[in-house]
Amino acid sequence: MTLISDIEILDDPGKTPGRGQTAASWAGEDIDKARTTTVEAEGHRRVYIETYGCQMNVSDSEIVASVLRQNGFGLTRNEEEADVVLLNTCAIRENAEQKVRRRLRDFQGRKRTGRNASSNGNGSGSSPIRLGVLGCMAERLRTKLLEQERLVDLVVGPDAYRDLPRLLRETDETGQAAVNVHLSREETYADIAPVRYDTNGVSAFVSIMRGCDNMCSFCVVPFTRGRERSRPVSSILSECARLVEAGYKEVTVLGQNVNSYRFQQDGVTVDFAELLQRISFVSPELRIRYSTSHPKDCSDDLLHLHRERPNVCNYIHLPVQHGNTEVLERMRRTYCRDEYLRLIERARMLAPDISLSTDIIAGFCGETEAQHRDTLSLMEQVRYDYAYTFMYSERPDTYAARKYEDDIPEEVKKRRLSEIIALQQRISLERNQEEVGREHVVLVERESKRSTLQLCGRTDTNKMVVFDRKTYEPGEYVRVRITGCTSATLLADPLGRTTLFEFAESAAA
Ligand code: SAH
Ligand code: SF4
Ligand code: F3S
């Protein structure tokens, strides 16, 4: 068996986010970086969008791009030539906000000096740059951003993106900042076809719901994104069908708590399992993932679907947050340790090859050493394939901020987090070592970062695999045999092109 340490280290739990990066998880995707638009579009004024936070924000930036393009704006991936700079922000932890503030200061510096370094060549060289803050920092920071950091022209919350063109006109006309942070009970942007950017043309995000009603005591999301609402079934299915027509092979359906999806259509209630099943019939060759699911809503119907439908991926991101029942109660997660463990057992019984990842918070208010050890023991018991791990960060207005003291010293939080990371690295490595010799179907996503002679893509179980390019291309399904691993990546020999249908038939035989 080959053990490799330096091929394609993705999703490494020990990795420190670099500049412009914010640690957010969501279903086995490392979205720990600021992303910028990678499509360009002609238009009178060019917009540059930088996105922080989770996949939901990435998906929202695609909606923003679509709204602006329909209104005659161009898109650019070059911040130097932008007339409008939009930062789509994240508020999940303090350090996420700090990164955005640093970036804002960069742009504000440029704004003060007149405009960006190069003329954009469209004759509008003298118009001032407009700087906007979108997303999850908008609501809470609107007063602060406008009063203390006067150079922000736009503050737009996640439910107000249709209003962007009007707000831009308003700030142009008045010279004053324009704000809309209204949170809606209905908005799902169902009719807006997102402009796909930052895309490999192979996998796409499809947002199926917005907001969150769960009110976990540590979490700011219900405050930044408002009440939960589900998008109509028909608009989700037609978006998936359009993606198939455009050559996409994988969709990740998104929401804060996707498995609480519920939509009434023609007198029938479609729940998440039913929705997923319908998507799985759009095309047998379209692979489906979802993010994020809450343990309280993980039904047997959903678990069965993982086994029954070959194109519903054998992978669930099922955030536990903590291994101790009392802490879980204080976190308001609505399940206890034993219920969670029973759910994992049931998932493995109904969908035997399922791979599992989780989110864990270290150093929540009042966490004792013994409670911390319960998290470690739960991890040993479940043996997750992967874990996203965070130090608790107090968020204003949350139940925890109002009722509990953030009393675990920083060094203790850090030490507990590093114990969690070290344990998960060992478990991830062991789980990957168990893969050596097995065959998988991989959807090729792109060239490997380390070598143009290699490609990479994910297994059905969401493990990143690197293998020799030979004649394979992104977007193809390739049968591979695993030959080696790190804790984050599998190394494989490609065995030939295949289809999901063919691979499932051969696995069943
Ligand atoms: N809706 C999803 C994801 C929410 S944010 C879910 O419920 O699973 C992603 C993760 O960030 C959470 O699962 C949690 O582990 C972490 N997180 C949220 N608020 C946090 C806080 N205040 N401090 C540290 N981590 C936090
Ligand atoms: Fe936050 Fe909990 Fe909602 Fe997830 S389920 S977004 S952690 S409140
Ligand atoms: Fe961040 Fe908002 Fe997502 S707070 S994690 S961008 S929902």
Coordinates of C-alpha atoms and ligand atoms in Angstrom, one line a residue:
M1 CA 0.0 0.0 0.0
T2 CA 1.3 3.5 -0.8
L3 CA 1.0 6.1 1.8
I4 CA 1.3 9.5 0.2
S5 CA 1.5 12.7 2.0
D6 CA 1.8 15.3 -0.6
I7 CA -0.5 14.7 -3.5
E8 CA -3.7 16.6 -3.3
I9 CA -4.3 17.7 0.2
L10 CA -7.8 18.9 0.2
D11 CA -10.2 19.2 3.1
D12 CA -7.4 18.8 5.6
P13 CA -9.0 19.4 9.0
G14 CA -5.7 20.8 10.4
K15 CA -5.3 23.3 7.7
T16 CA -5.2 27.0 8.7
P17 CA -7.3 29.1 6.5
G18 CA -5.3 31.7 4.6
R19 CA -6.0 35.3 3.7
G20 CA -9.5 35.9 2.5
Q21 CA -10.6 32.6 3.8
T22 CA -13.4 31.8 6.2
A23 CA -13.9 28.5 7.8
A24 CA -17.4 27.2 7.1
S25 CA -18.3 23.7 6.4
W26 CA -21.3 22.2 4.7
A27 CA -21.4 18.7 3.4
G28 CA -17.9 17.7 2.8
E29 CA -16.9 20.6 0.7
D30 CA -14.0 22.7 1.6
I31 CA -15.4 26.1 0.9
D32 CA -12.8 27.7 3.1
K33 CA -11.8 30.5 0.7
A34 CA -13.0 33.7 -0.8
R35 CA -14.3 33.0 -4.3
T36 CA -14.6 35.4 -7.1
T37 CA -16.7 35.4 -10.2
T38 CA -15.0 33.5 -12.9
V39 CA -17.3 34.4 -15.8
E40 CA -17.1 37.6 -17.6
A41 CA -20.0 39.4 -19.2
E42 CA -20.3 42.5 -21.3
G43 CA -22.1 45.4 -19.7
H44 CA -22.1 49.1 -19.2
R45 CA -20.7 48.8 -15.6
R46 CA -18.7 45.9 -14.4
V47 CA -19.3 44.1 -11.1
Y48 CA -16.8 42.1 -9.2
I49 CA -18.2 39.7 -6.5
E50 CA -16.2 38.1 -3.8
T51 CA -17.9 35.4 -1.7
Y52 CA -17.3 34.3 1.8
G53 CA -18.9 31.6 3.9
C54 CA -20.9 28.6 3.0
Q55 CA -22.2 27.1 -0.2
M56 CA -25.5 28.9 0.3
N57 CA -23.6 32.2 -0.1
V58 CA -21.8 30.8 -3.3
S59 CA -25.3 30.0 -4.6
D60 CA -26.6 33.4 -3.7
S61 CA -23.8 35.1 -5.5
E62 CA -24.9 33.3 -8.6
I63 CA -28.3 34.8 -8.1
V64 CA -26.8 38.3 -7.6
A65 CA -24.8 37.9 -10.8
S66 CA -28.0 36.9 -12.6
V67 CA -30.1 39.8 -11.3
L68 CA -27.3 42.3 -12.3
R69 CA -26.7 40.8 -15.7
Q70 CA -30.4 41.0 -16.5
N71 CA -30.2 44.6 -15.7
G72 CA -27.4 45.4 -18.0
F73 CA -24.4 45.1 -15.7
G74 CA -21.3 43.3 -16.8
L75 CA -19.3 40.8 -14.6
T76 CA -15.6 40.8 -14.1
R77 CA -13.2 38.5 -12.4
N78 CA -10.6 41.2 -12.2
E79 CA -11.1 43.5 -9.1
E80 CA -8.9 46.1 -10.7
E81 CA -11.3 46.8 -13.5
A82 CA -14.5 46.8 -11.4
D83 CA -17.0 49.7 -11.1
V84 CA -18.9 47.9 -8.5
V85 CA -17.3 45.7 -5.8
L86 CA -19.6 43.4 -3.8
L87 CA -18.5 41.4 -0.8
N88 CA -21.0 38.6 0.0
T89 CA -20.3 38.1 3.7
C90 CA -20.4 35.5 6.4
A91 CA -21.1 36.1 10.1
I92 CA -20.9 32.5 11.5
R93 CA -17.8 33.2 13.6
E94 CA -15.9 36.2 14.7
N95 CA -12.9 35.5 12.6
A96 CA -15.1 35.2 9.5
E97 CA -16.3 38.8 10.1
Q98 CA -12.8 40.0 10.8
K99 CA -11.6 38.8 7.4
V100 CA -14.4 40.6 5.6
R101 CA -13.6 43.8 7.5
R102 CA -10.0 43.6 6.5
R103 CA -11.0 43.1 2.9
L104 CA -13.4 46.1 3.1
R105 CA -10.6 48.3 4.3
D106 CA -8.5 47.3 1.3
F107 CA -11.3 48.4 -1.1
Q108 CA -12.1 51.5 0.9
G109 CA -8.4 52.5 0.5
R110 CA -8.8 52.3 -3.2
K111 CA -12.1 54.1 -3.1
R112 CA -10.5 57.0 -1.3
T113 CA -7.8 57.3 -3.9
G114 CA -10.5 57.9 -6.6
R115 CA -10.9 54.6 -8.4
N116 CA -9.3 51.4 -9.2
A117 CA -5.8 51.0 -10.6
S118 CA -6.7 50.6 -14.3
S119 CA -9.3 52.1 -16.4
N120 CA -12.0 49.7 -17.4
G121 CA -11.9 50.8 -21.0
N122 CA -15.6 51.4 -21.2
G123 CA -15.5 55.1 -21.0
S124 CA -16.6 55.3 -17.4
G125 CA -13.1 55.8 -16.1
S126 CA -14.0 58.7 -13.9
S127 CA -17.1 57.3 -12.1
P128 CA -16.5 56.3 -8.5
I129 CA -16.3 52.7 -7.4
R130 CA -19.3 51.5 -5.6
L131 CA -18.7 49.2 -2.6
G132 CA -21.4 46.9 -1.3
V133 CA -21.8 44.5 1.6
L134 CA -24.2 41.7 0.9
G135 CA -25.2 38.6 2.8
C136 CA -25.0 37.5 6.5
M137 CA -23.2 40.6 7.9
A138 CA -25.6 43.0 6.3
E139 CA -28.4 43.0 8.8
R140 CA -26.4 43.4 12.0
L141 CA -23.7 45.7 10.7
R142 CA -25.8 48.1 8.7
T143 CA -25.7 50.9 11.2
K144 CA -22.0 50.3 12.0
L145 CA -21.0 50.0 8.4
L146 CA -22.9 53.1 7.4
E147 CA -22.0 55.3 10.3
Q148 CA -18.4 54.2 11.2
E149 CA -17.3 53.0 7.8
R150 CA -18.9 55.6 5.7
L151 CA -17.3 54.4 2.5
V152 CA -19.8 51.6 2.1
D153 CA -22.4 52.5 -0.6
L154 CA -24.7 49.5 -0.3
V155 CA -25.8 47.1 2.4
V156 CA -28.1 44.4 1.1
G157 CA -29.4 41.4 3.0
P158 CA -29.8 37.9 1.6
D159 CA -33.5 38.3 0.8
A160 CA -33.1 41.7 -1.0
Y161 CA -31.0 40.8 -4.1
R162 CA -33.8 41.6 -6.5
D163 CA -33.5 45.2 -5.3
L164 CA -29.8 45.6 -6.1
P165 CA -30.2 47.4 -9.5
R166 CA -32.6 50.0 -7.8
L167 CA -30.3 50.4 -4.8
L168 CA -27.3 51.0 -7.1
R169 CA -29.3 53.7 -9.0
E170 CA -30.3 55.2 -5.7
T171 CA -26.8 55.5 -4.4
D172 CA -25.6 56.9 -7.8
E173 CA -28.3 59.5 -7.7
T174 CA -28.2 60.6 -4.1
G175 CA -24.5 60.0 -3.3
Q176 CA -25.8 58.4 -0.1
A177 CA -25.6 54.8 1.0
A178 CA -28.6 52.6 0.0
V179 CA -29.8 49.9 2.3
N180 CA -32.2 47.0 2.1
V181 CA -31.9 44.3 4.8
H182 CA -35.5 43.3 4.9
L183 CA -35.8 39.5 5.6
S184 CA -38.7 37.9 3.8
R185 CA -41.0 35.0 4.6
E186 CA -41.5 34.1 1.0
E187 CA -38.5 34.9 -1.1
T188 CA -36.8 31.8 -2.6
Y189 CA -35.6 33.4 -5.9
A190 CA -37.4 30.5 -7.5
D191 CA -37.8 32.2 -10.9
I192 CA -34.2 33.4 -11.2
A193 CA -31.8 31.2 -13.2
P194 CA -28.5 31.6 -11.5
V195 CA -25.4 32.6 -13.5
R196 CA -23.1 29.7 -12.9
Y197 CA -19.7 30.9 -11.9
D198 CA -16.7 29.5 -10.1
T199 CA -17.9 26.4 -11.9
N200 CA -16.1 23.4 -13.3
G201 CA -19.1 22.8 -15.6
V202 CA -19.6 19.4 -13.8
S203 CA -21.2 20.1 -10.5
A204 CA -23.6 22.8 -9.5
F205 CA -25.4 24.0 -6.4
V206 CA -29.2 24.2 -6.4
S207 CA -30.8 26.1 -3.5
I208 CA -34.0 24.5 -2.3
M209 CA -34.8 26.4 0.8
R210 CA -33.8 29.5 2.7
G211 CA -33.6 30.6 6.3
C212 CA -33.6 28.4 9.5
D213 CA -36.2 28.0 12.3
N214 CA -34.0 25.8 14.5
M215 CA -32.5 28.4 16.8
C216 CA -29.5 26.4 17.9
S217 CA -28.3 28.5 20.8
F218 CA -24.8 29.2 19.4
C219 CA -25.9 30.1 15.9
V220 CA -26.4 33.4 14.2
V221 CA -27.9 32.1 11.0
P222 CA -31.6 32.4 12.0
F223 CA -30.9 36.1 12.6
T224 CA -29.0 36.7 9.4
R225 CA -31.2 34.7 7.1
G226 CA -34.6 34.8 8.7
R227 CA -37.4 32.2 8.7
E228 CA -37.3 28.9 6.9
R229 CA -39.1 28.6 3.6
S230 CA -39.0 26.0 0.9
R231 CA -38.8 26.6 -2.8
P232 CA -41.5 25.2 -5.2
V233 CA -40.8 21.7 -6.3
S234 CA -41.4 22.4 -10.0
S235 CA -38.8 25.2 -10.1
I236 CA -36.2 22.9 -8.5
L237 CA -36.9 20.1 -10.9
S238 CA -36.7 22.4 -13.9
E239 CA -33.5 23.9 -12.8
C240 CA -32.0 20.4 -12.4
A241 CA -33.3 19.5 -15.9
R242 CA -31.6 22.7 -17.3
L243 CA -28.4 21.7 -15.6
V244 CA -28.5 18.2 -17.2
E245 CA -29.1 19.8 -20.6
A246 CA -26.1 22.1 -20.1
G247 CA -23.9 19.0 -19.4
Y248 CA -23.7 19.1 -15.6
K249 CA -23.3 15.7 -13.9
E250 CA -23.8 16.5 -10.3
V251 CA -26.0 18.8 -8.1
T252 CA -25.7 19.6 -4.5
V253 CA -29.1 20.7 -3.2
L254 CA -28.7 23.3 -0.5
G255 CA -30.4 24.7 2.6
Q256 CA -29.6 25.3 6.2
N257 CA -31.6 22.2 7.2
V258 CA -32.6 20.5 3.9
N259 CA -34.3 17.6 5.4
S260 CA -37.0 19.8 6.9
Y261 CA -37.9 20.7 3.3
R262 CA -41.7 20.8 2.8
F263 CA -43.8 22.1 -0.1
Q264 CA -47.5 21.8 -0.7
Q265 CA -48.2 21.2 -4.4
D266 CA -51.6 20.2 -5.8
G267 CA -52.9 19.3 -2.4
V268 CA -49.9 17.0 -1.7
T269 CA -47.0 17.7 0.6
V270 CA -43.7 17.0 -0.8
D271 CA -41.1 16.3 1.8
F272 CA -37.3 16.1 1.4
A273 CA -37.1 12.4 0.6
E274 CA -39.9 12.8 -2.0
L275 CA -38.1 15.8 -3.5
L276 CA -34.8 14.0 -3.7
Q277 CA -36.5 11.0 -5.3
R278 CA -38.1 13.2 -7.9
I279 CA -34.7 14.9 -8.6
S280 CA -33.1 11.4 -9.0
F281 CA -35.5 10.7 -11.8
V282 CA -34.5 13.8 -13.8
S283 CA -31.6 11.8 -15.2
P284 CA -30.1 8.5 -14.0
E285 CA -26.7 10.0 -14.7
L286 CA -27.1 13.1 -12.6
R287 CA -25.5 12.5 -9.2
I288 CA -27.2 14.1 -6.2
R289 CA -25.7 15.4 -2.9
Y290 CA -27.3 17.6 -0.3
S291 CA -26.2 19.9 2.5
T292 CA -26.9 20.3 5.4
S293 CA -29.1 17.9 7.1
H294 CA -30.2 18.0 10.7
P295 CA -30.3 14.8 12.8
K296 CA -33.8 15.5 14.0
D297 CA -35.2 15.3 10.4
C298 CA -33.3 12.3 9.1
S299 CA -36.2 10.0 8.1
D300 CA -36.1 6.3 7.2
D301 CA -37.5 7.2 3.8
L302 CA -34.5 9.4 3.3
L303 CA -32.1 6.7 4.4
H304 CA -33.8 4.1 2.2
L305 CA -33.4 6.4 -0.8
H306 CA -29.6 6.4 -0.4
R307 CA -29.6 2.6 -1.0
E308 CA -32.4 2.5 -3.6
R309 CA -31.3 5.2 -6.0
P310 CA -27.8 4.8 -7.5
N311 CA -27.6 8.5 -8.2
V312 CA -28.3 9.6 -4.7
C313 CA -24.8 9.7 -3.2
N314 CA -23.9 7.4 -0.4
Y315 CA -22.9 10.2 1.9
I316 CA -24.5 12.3 4.6
H317 CA -23.2 15.3 6.4
L318 CA -24.9 15.0 9.8
P319 CA -23.6 17.6 12.2
V320 CA -23.5 16.4 15.8
Q321 CA -21.9 19.5 17.3
H322 CA -21.1 17.8 20.6
G323 CA -20.9 14.4 22.2
N324 CA -22.4 15.2 25.6
T325 CA -26.1 15.3 26.2
E326 CA -26.2 18.2 28.6
V327 CA -24.1 20.3 26.3
L328 CA -26.4 19.3 23.4
E329 CA -29.4 20.5 25.5
R330 CA -27.7 23.8 26.1
M331 CA -27.0 24.0 22.4
R332 CA -30.7 23.4 21.8
R333 CA -30.0 20.7 19.2
T334 CA -33.2 18.8 20.2
Y335 CA -31.4 15.3 20.4
C336 CA -29.3 13.6 23.0
R337 CA -26.1 11.6 22.5
D338 CA -27.9 8.3 22.5
E339 CA -30.5 9.4 20.0
Y340 CA -27.8 10.6 17.7
L341 CA -25.9 7.3 18.0
R342 CA -29.0 5.3 17.3
L343 CA -29.6 7.4 14.2
I344 CA -26.1 6.6 13.0
E345 CA -26.7 2.9 13.6
R346 CA -29.9 3.1 11.7
A347 CA -28.3 4.9 8.8
R348 CA -25.6 2.2 8.6
M349 CA -28.2 -0.5 8.8
L350 CA -30.5 0.9 6.0
A351 CA -27.6 2.2 3.8
P352 CA -24.6 0.0 4.7
D353 CA -22.0 1.8 2.6
I354 CA -22.9 5.3 3.7
S355 CA -20.1 7.6 4.5
L356 CA -20.5 10.2 7.2
S357 CA -19.1 13.6 8.1
T358 CA -20.0 16.0 10.9
D359 CA -19.5 19.4 12.4
I360 CA -18.1 19.7 15.9
I361 CA -17.8 22.7 18.2
A362 CA -15.1 22.8 20.9
G363 CA -15.2 24.9 24.0
F364 CA -18.9 25.8 24.1
C365 CA -20.0 27.7 27.2
G366 CA -19.5 25.7 30.4
E367 CA -17.9 22.7 28.7
T368 CA -16.1 20.6 31.3
E369 CA -13.1 18.4 30.6
A370 CA -15.3 15.3 31.0
Q371 CA -17.9 16.7 28.5
H372 CA -15.1 17.4 26.0
R373 CA -14.0 13.8 26.4
D374 CA -17.6 12.7 25.5
T375 CA -17.1 14.4 22.2
L376 CA -13.9 12.4 21.6
S377 CA -15.5 9.2 22.6
L378 CA -18.5 9.9 20.3
M379 CA -16.1 10.4 17.5
E380 CA -14.4 7.1 18.3
Q381 CA -17.7 5.4 18.3
V382 CA -19.1 6.8 15.1
R383 CA -15.8 6.9 13.2
Y384 CA -16.7 9.7 10.8
D385 CA -15.0 9.8 7.5
Y386 CA -14.5 13.5 7.9
A387 CA -15.2 16.2 10.5
Y388 CA -15.4 20.0 10.3
T389 CA -14.2 21.3 13.6
F390 CA -14.6 24.8 15.2
M391 CA -13.8 26.7 18.3
Y392 CA -16.9 28.2 19.9
S393 CA -17.2 31.8 18.9
E394 CA -19.8 33.9 20.7
R395 CA -22.3 35.6 18.3
P396 CA -24.3 38.6 19.3
D397 CA -28.0 38.2 20.0
T398 CA -27.9 34.4 20.1
Y399 CA -29.5 32.6 23.0
A400 CA -26.0 31.5 24.2
A401 CA -24.7 35.0 24.1
R402 CA -27.7 36.2 26.2
K403 CA -27.9 33.4 28.7
Y404 CA -24.5 31.7 29.0
E405 CA -21.0 32.9 29.7
D406 CA -18.3 32.3 27.1
D407 CA -16.1 31.0 29.9
I408 CA -13.7 28.6 28.4
P409 CA -10.3 30.3 28.0
E410 CA -8.9 30.6 24.5
E411 CA -6.0 28.2 25.2
V412 CA -8.3 25.6 26.6
K413 CA -10.6 25.9 23.5
K414 CA -7.5 25.6 21.3
R415 CA -6.2 22.6 23.1
R416 CA -9.5 20.8 23.0
L417 CA -10.0 21.6 19.3
S418 CA -6.5 20.3 18.5
E419 CA -7.3 17.1 20.3
I420 CA -10.5 16.7 18.2
I421 CA -8.5 17.4 15.0
A422 CA -5.8 15.0 15.8
L423 CA -8.3 12.2 16.6
Q424 CA -10.2 12.9 13.4
Q425 CA -7.1 12.8 11.4
R426 CA -6.2 9.4 12.7
I427 CA -9.8 8.1 12.1
S428 CA -9.9 9.6 8.6
L429 CA -6.6 8.0 7.7
E430 CA -7.8 4.6 9.0
R431 CA -11.1 4.9 7.1
N432 CA -9.2 5.8 4.0
Q433 CA -6.8 2.9 4.5
E434 CA -9.8 0.6 4.5
E435 CA -10.6 1.8 1.0
V436 CA -7.3 0.5 -0.5
G437 CA -8.1 -2.3 -3.0
R438 CA -11.8 -1.3 -3.4
E439 CA -13.3 0.0 -6.6
H440 CA -15.3 3.2 -6.9
V441 CA -16.9 5.3 -9.5
V442 CA -15.4 8.8 -9.6
L443 CA -16.9 11.8 -11.3
V444 CA -13.9 13.7 -12.8
E445 CA -14.0 17.3 -11.6
R446 CA -10.7 18.8 -12.8
E447 CA -7.0 18.7 -13.1
S448 CA -5.2 17.9 -9.9
K449 CA -3.6 20.9 -8.3
R450 CA -0.2 19.2 -8.1
S451 CA 0.2 17.9 -11.6
T452 CA -1.3 18.5 -15.0
L453 CA -0.8 14.8 -15.6
Q454 CA -3.4 13.9 -13.0
L455 CA -7.1 14.4 -12.5
C456 CA -9.2 14.5 -9.4
G457 CA -12.8 13.9 -8.5
R458 CA -15.0 12.4 -5.8
T459 CA -16.3 9.0 -5.1
D460 CA -20.0 8.5 -4.5
T461 CA -19.0 8.6 -0.8
N462 CA -17.5 12.1 -1.2
K463 CA -13.8 11.1 -0.9
M464 CA -11.4 13.0 -3.1
V465 CA -9.5 10.7 -5.5
V466 CA -6.4 11.5 -7.6
F467 CA -5.4 9.4 -10.6
D468 CA -3.4 9.5 -13.8
R469 CA -5.1 11.6 -16.5
K470 CA -4.6 9.1 -19.4
T471 CA -7.4 10.1 -21.9
Y472 CA -10.0 10.9 -19.3
E473 CA -11.8 14.3 -19.1
P474 CA -13.7 16.3 -16.5
G475 CA -17.4 15.4 -16.5
E476 CA -16.7 11.7 -17.2
Y477 CA -17.5 8.8 -14.8
V478 CA -14.4 6.7 -14.3
R479 CA -14.1 3.3 -12.5
V480 CA -11.0 3.3 -10.3
R481 CA -9.3 1.0 -7.9
I482 CA -7.8 2.6 -4.8
T483 CA -4.1 2.1 -4.3
G484 CA -3.1 4.5 -1.5
C485 CA -4.2 7.4 0.7
T486 CA -3.6 10.2 3.1
S487 CA -6.1 11.2 5.7
A488 CA -7.7 13.6 3.2
T489 CA -7.2 12.0 -0.3
L490 CA -7.3 8.7 -2.0
L491 CA -4.9 7.7 -4.8
A492 CA -6.2 5.3 -7.5
D493 CA -5.6 3.5 -10.8
P494 CA -8.2 4.3 -13.4
L495 CA -9.8 1.2 -14.9
G496 CA -12.1 2.7 -17.6
R497 CA -15.0 4.9 -18.4
T498 CA -18.3 3.9 -17.0
T499 CA -21.8 5.2 -16.3
L500 CA -23.6 5.3 -12.9
F501 CA -26.1 2.8 -14.3
E502 CA -23.4 0.4 -15.4
F503 CA -21.4 0.7 -12.2
A504 CA -24.5 0.1 -10.1
E505 CA -25.4 -3.0 -12.1
S506 CA -21.9 -4.4 -11.8
A507 CA -21.7 -3.7 -8.1
A508 CA -25.1 -5.5 -7.6
A509 CA -23.9 -8.5 -9.6
Ligands
SAH1 N1 -27.2 24.7 9.0 C1 -26.1 23.9 9.1 C2 -24.8 24.6 9.2 C3 -24.7 25.8 10.0 S1 -23.1 26.6 10.0 C4 -26.3 22.9 10.3 O1 -27.1 23.1 11.2 O2 -25.6 21.9 10.2 C5 -21.9 25.4 9.9 C6 -21.3 25.0 11.2 O3 -20.7 26.1 11.9 C7 -22.3 24.5 12.3 O4 -22.7 23.2 12.0 C8 -21.5 24.6 13.5 O5 -20.6 23.5 13.8 C9 -20.5 25.8 13.2 N2 -20.9 27.0 14.0 C10 -22.1 27.7 13.9 N3 -22.1 28.7 14.8 C11 -20.9 28.7 15.5 C12 -20.3 29.4 16.5 N4 -21.0 30.4 17.1 N5 -19.1 29.1 16.9 C13 -18.4 28.1 16.4 N6 -18.9 27.3 15.4 C14 -20.2 27.6 14.9
SF4_2 FE1 -27.6 27.3 12.7 FE2 -28.8 25.3 13.9 FE3 -30.0 26.4 11.8 FE4 -27.8 25.0 11.5 S1 -29.7 24.2 12.2 S2 -28.2 27.0 10.6 S3 -26.6 25.4 13.3 S4 -29.6 27.4 13.8
F3S3 FE1 -21.9 32.2 6.9 FE2 -24.3 33.0 6.4 FE3 -23.5 30.7 5.5 S1 -23.3 33.2 8.3 S2 -22.0 30.0 7.0 S3 -22.7 32.7 4.9 S4 -25.5 31.1 6.1

